[in-house]
Coordinates of C-alpha atoms in Angstrom, one line a residue:
M1 CA -6.3 -19.2 -2.8
T2 CA -9.4 -17.1 -3.6
S3 CA -11.5 -17.6 -6.7
L4 CA -9.9 -14.5 -8.3
E5 CA -6.4 -15.7 -7.9
K6 CA -4.8 -17.7 -10.7
P7 CA -2.0 -20.3 -10.3
E8 CA 1.3 -19.6 -11.8
L9 CA 1.7 -21.4 -15.1
V10 CA 4.9 -22.1 -17.0
T11 CA 4.1 -22.2 -20.7
T12 CA 6.2 -22.8 -23.8
N13 CA 5.0 -22.1 -27.3
V14 CA 6.0 -24.4 -30.1
R15 CA 5.7 -23.0 -33.6
W16 CA 5.2 -25.1 -36.7
R17 CA 7.9 -24.7 -39.3
W18 CA 8.7 -26.1 -42.7
P19 CA 10.7 -29.3 -42.4
S20 CA 14.2 -29.1 -44.1
V21 CA 15.3 -31.4 -46.9
H22 CA 17.8 -33.9 -45.8
P23 CA 21.3 -33.5 -47.5
E24 CA 20.9 -37.1 -48.9
G25 CA 18.0 -35.8 -51.1
R26 CA 19.1 -32.4 -52.1
K27 CA 21.0 -33.5 -55.2
F28 CA 17.8 -35.2 -56.4
V29 CA 15.8 -32.0 -55.8
V30 CA 18.4 -30.0 -57.8
I31 CA 18.3 -32.5 -60.7
A32 CA 14.5 -32.6 -60.8
G33 CA 14.4 -28.8 -60.6
A34 CA 16.9 -28.3 -63.4
I35 CA 15.0 -30.7 -65.7
A36 CA 11.8 -28.8 -64.9
A37 CA 13.4 -25.4 -65.6
L38 CA 14.8 -26.7 -68.9
F39 CA 11.4 -27.7 -70.1
L40 CA 9.6 -24.6 -68.7
F41 CA 12.0 -22.1 -70.4
Y42 CA 13.2 -23.9 -73.5
I43 CA 11.1 -26.8 -74.5
S44 CA 7.4 -27.1 -73.4
D45 CA 5.4 -25.5 -70.6
E46 CA 2.9 -28.3 -70.7
I47 CA 5.6 -30.7 -69.7
G48 CA 7.5 -28.3 -67.5
W49 CA 4.7 -27.6 -65.0
P50 CA 4.1 -31.3 -64.2
L51 CA 7.9 -31.7 -63.8
L52 CA 7.9 -28.8 -61.4
G53 CA 5.3 -30.7 -59.4
V54 CA 7.6 -33.7 -59.4
T55 CA 10.4 -31.5 -58.1
L56 CA 8.2 -30.5 -55.2
W57 CA 7.2 -34.1 -54.5
V58 CA 10.9 -35.1 -54.4
A59 CA 11.6 -32.4 -51.9
A60 CA 8.7 -33.6 -49.8
F61 CA 9.9 -37.2 -50.0
F62 CA 13.3 -36.3 -48.5
R63 CA 11.8 -34.0 -45.8
D64 CA 13.4 -34.3 -42.4
P65 CA 11.1 -33.0 -39.7
I66 CA 12.2 -32.5 -36.2
R67 CA 10.7 -35.0 -33.8
T68 CA 10.1 -34.9 -30.1
T69 CA 11.0 -38.2 -28.6
P70 CA 9.5 -39.4 -25.3
T71 CA 11.9 -40.7 -22.7
G72 CA 11.5 -43.2 -20.0
E73 CA 12.6 -46.6 -18.7
G74 CA 11.8 -49.3 -21.2
L75 CA 10.2 -47.2 -23.9
I76 CA 10.5 -48.5 -27.4
V77 CA 9.6 -45.9 -30.1
A78 CA 8.6 -46.4 -33.7
P79 CA 11.5 -46.6 -36.1
A80 CA 9.5 -45.4 -39.1
D81 CA 6.6 -43.3 -40.2
G82 CA 3.7 -45.2 -41.7
L83 CA 0.8 -47.6 -41.3
V84 CA 1.0 -50.5 -38.8
T85 CA 0.1 -53.3 -41.3
M86 CA 1.2 -56.5 -39.5
I87 CA 1.7 -57.7 -36.0
A88 CA 2.8 -61.3 -35.7
A89 CA 4.7 -63.7 -33.5
V90 CA 7.7 -64.9 -35.4
P91 CA 11.3 -66.2 -34.9
P92 CA 13.8 -63.4 -35.2
P93 CA 15.9 -63.1 -38.4
R94 CA 18.9 -65.4 -38.2
E95 CA 21.2 -62.4 -38.9
L96 CA 20.1 -60.9 -35.5
T97 CA 20.5 -64.1 -33.5
G98 CA 23.5 -66.0 -32.0
E99 CA 26.2 -64.8 -29.6
D100 CA 25.5 -61.3 -28.3
G101 CA 22.4 -61.2 -30.5
L102 CA 18.7 -61.9 -30.0
A103 CA 17.8 -65.2 -28.2
D104 CA 16.0 -68.0 -29.8
G105 CA 12.2 -68.1 -29.5
L106 CA 9.2 -66.1 -30.7
Y107 CA 9.3 -62.3 -31.0
T108 CA 6.4 -59.9 -31.7
R109 CA 7.1 -58.4 -35.1
V110 CA 5.5 -55.0 -35.7
S111 CA 5.6 -54.0 -39.4
I112 CA 5.3 -50.4 -40.4
F113 CA 4.6 -49.7 -44.1
M114 CA 5.9 -46.5 -45.6
S115 CA 4.1 -45.2 -48.6
V116 CA 5.8 -42.8 -51.0
F117 CA 4.1 -39.9 -49.2
D118 CA 5.6 -40.8 -45.7
V119 CA 8.8 -39.5 -44.2
H120 CA 11.4 -42.1 -45.1
I121 CA 14.1 -41.3 -42.5
N122 CA 14.3 -44.1 -40.0
R123 CA 15.2 -43.8 -36.3
T124 CA 16.4 -46.1 -33.6
P125 CA 13.7 -47.5 -31.2
I126 CA 15.9 -47.3 -28.1
A127 CA 19.1 -45.7 -26.9
G128 CA 22.3 -47.8 -26.7
T129 CA 25.1 -49.2 -28.9
I130 CA 24.7 -50.5 -32.4
T131 CA 26.1 -54.0 -32.3
R132 CA 25.1 -55.3 -35.7
V133 CA 24.4 -53.8 -39.2
V134 CA 23.8 -56.6 -41.7
Y135 CA 22.9 -55.8 -45.3
I136 CA 21.3 -58.5 -47.6
A137 CA 20.7 -58.1 -51.3
G138 CA 17.3 -59.4 -52.4
K139 CA 14.2 -58.9 -54.5
F140 CA 11.9 -55.9 -54.7
L141 CA 8.5 -57.4 -53.9
N142 CA 5.6 -55.4 -52.5
A143 CA 6.9 -54.5 -49.0
D144 CA 3.4 -55.0 -47.7
L145 CA 3.7 -58.8 -48.2
D146 CA 4.7 -61.0 -45.3
K147 CA 7.4 -62.8 -47.3
A148 CA 9.1 -59.4 -48.1
S149 CA 10.9 -59.8 -44.7
E150 CA 12.7 -62.9 -46.1
D151 CA 13.0 -62.2 -49.8
N152 CA 13.5 -58.5 -50.3
E153 CA 16.6 -56.4 -50.1
R154 CA 16.9 -55.5 -46.4
Q155 CA 19.2 -54.3 -43.7
H156 CA 19.1 -55.6 -40.1
I157 CA 20.2 -53.4 -37.2
L158 CA 20.6 -54.5 -33.6
V159 CA 20.7 -52.1 -30.7
E160 CA 21.7 -53.0 -27.2
G161 CA 20.6 -50.7 -24.4
A162 CA 22.4 -49.9 -21.2
N163 CA 20.1 -52.2 -19.2
G164 CA 20.8 -55.2 -21.5
L165 CA 17.6 -54.7 -23.6
R166 CA 18.3 -55.7 -27.2
I167 CA 16.0 -54.6 -29.9
G168 CA 16.4 -55.6 -33.6
F169 CA 14.7 -53.8 -36.5
T170 CA 14.9 -54.3 -40.2
Q171 CA 14.7 -51.9 -43.1
I172 CA 13.1 -53.6 -46.1
A173 CA 13.1 -52.2 -49.6
G174 CA 9.8 -52.4 -51.6
L175 CA 8.5 -52.2 -55.2
V176 CA 9.8 -48.7 -55.8
A177 CA 12.6 -48.5 -53.3
R178 CA 16.0 -49.3 -54.8
R179 CA 18.5 -48.3 -52.1
I180 CA 18.8 -48.6 -48.3
V181 CA 21.1 -45.9 -47.0
P182 CA 22.7 -46.5 -43.6
W183 CA 24.1 -43.8 -41.3
V184 CA 25.3 -46.0 -38.5
K185 CA 27.8 -48.8 -38.1
P186 CA 28.6 -51.3 -35.3
G187 CA 30.1 -49.6 -32.3
D188 CA 28.1 -46.4 -32.7
T189 CA 26.3 -45.0 -29.7
V190 CA 22.8 -43.7 -30.4
T191 CA 20.0 -42.0 -28.5
T192 CA 16.4 -43.0 -28.7
G193 CA 14.8 -41.6 -31.9
Q194 CA 18.2 -40.8 -33.5
R195 CA 18.3 -40.9 -37.3
V196 CA 19.9 -44.1 -38.5
G197 CA 19.2 -44.2 -42.2
L198 CA 16.6 -44.0 -44.9
I199 CA 15.0 -46.1 -47.7
R200 CA 14.4 -44.5 -51.0
F201 CA 10.8 -44.4 -52.4
G202 CA 8.4 -46.7 -50.5
S203 CA 9.3 -49.5 -48.1
R204 CA 8.8 -51.1 -44.7
V205 CA 10.4 -51.4 -41.3
D206 CA 10.0 -54.3 -38.9
V207 CA 10.8 -54.0 -35.2
Y208 CA 11.1 -57.1 -33.0
L209 CA 9.7 -57.0 -29.5
P210 CA 11.1 -59.5 -26.9
A211 CA 8.9 -62.0 -25.0
G212 CA 6.8 -60.5 -22.4
T213 CA 6.5 -57.2 -24.2
A214 CA 3.3 -56.5 -26.0
P215 CA 2.9 -53.8 -28.7
Q216 CA 1.2 -50.6 -27.7
V217 CA 0.1 -49.9 -31.2
I218 CA -2.7 -51.6 -33.1
L219 CA -3.3 -52.7 -36.7
G220 CA -4.3 -49.7 -38.9
Q221 CA -2.7 -47.2 -36.6
R222 CA -0.3 -44.6 -38.1
A223 CA 3.1 -44.5 -36.4
I224 CA 5.4 -41.5 -36.3
A225 CA 9.1 -42.3 -36.2
G226 CA 10.8 -41.2 -33.0
E227 CA 7.6 -40.3 -31.3
T228 CA 5.0 -43.1 -31.3
I229 CA 5.5 -45.5 -28.4
V230 CA 5.5 -49.0 -30.0
A231 CA 6.0 -50.8 -26.7
R232 CA 7.2 -50.7 -23.1
A233 CA 9.7 -53.4 -22.3
G234 CA 8.1 -56.0 -19.9
V235 CA 4.6 -54.6 -20.3
A236 CA 2.3 -57.3 -21.7
D237 CA -1.0 -55.4 -21.7
I238 CA -2.4 -55.3 -25.2
P239 CA -4.4 -52.2 -26.2
E240 CA -7.7 -52.3 -28.1
G241 CA -8.9 -50.0 -30.8
V242 CA -11.5 -49.3 -33.4
S243 CA -11.2 -47.9 -37.0
Q244 CA -13.5 -45.0 -37.5

């Protein structure tokens, strides 16, 4: 090949587009918009304009962007958008243990905190079959607290992959969140990064990594549901990072 020749390249352009509002949130957008319009046209502009801003925020809260999920043997992706606030070695929740569940021992728990500005649709970390969905009523403490994983309203989900890998993750309600909405049930087959539910208005999701699997995210890193690689099954190398 001479210096004037160029190699053939195959390129694909990806265009940014506005994320849609998930059907679960459309009724809230309509209600907020109707109240804003009522004030704008019939009661008070001074109150109506802020209410219109609230309507836009509600629409943004329930946004449902398209995600591009990496594929590969042993990949475990983030189940939630948000800040990685805790990484700790802990026993798994008892609701996820037992026959056909997670084995006893210590697991690395990676906690992702979702603020009210994050996307709140949660996704499955691996492909496989949903074997457990366990809902537990509880308190509404700050989801950023360690004890929220034991005291708060929460929902445990266990996924078993085709290779026998079992990954448990937990949706935890927070100070503002008041409802965990599931979209899957035991027996459902899911693909990596598939939408499995949401938590309304600020919360946290914990994912439990088995022994011998180190997280590939670090404290303070922002995770993107369905895209960020949280870990690779069986890979024990721990990355390092710096906040800047």
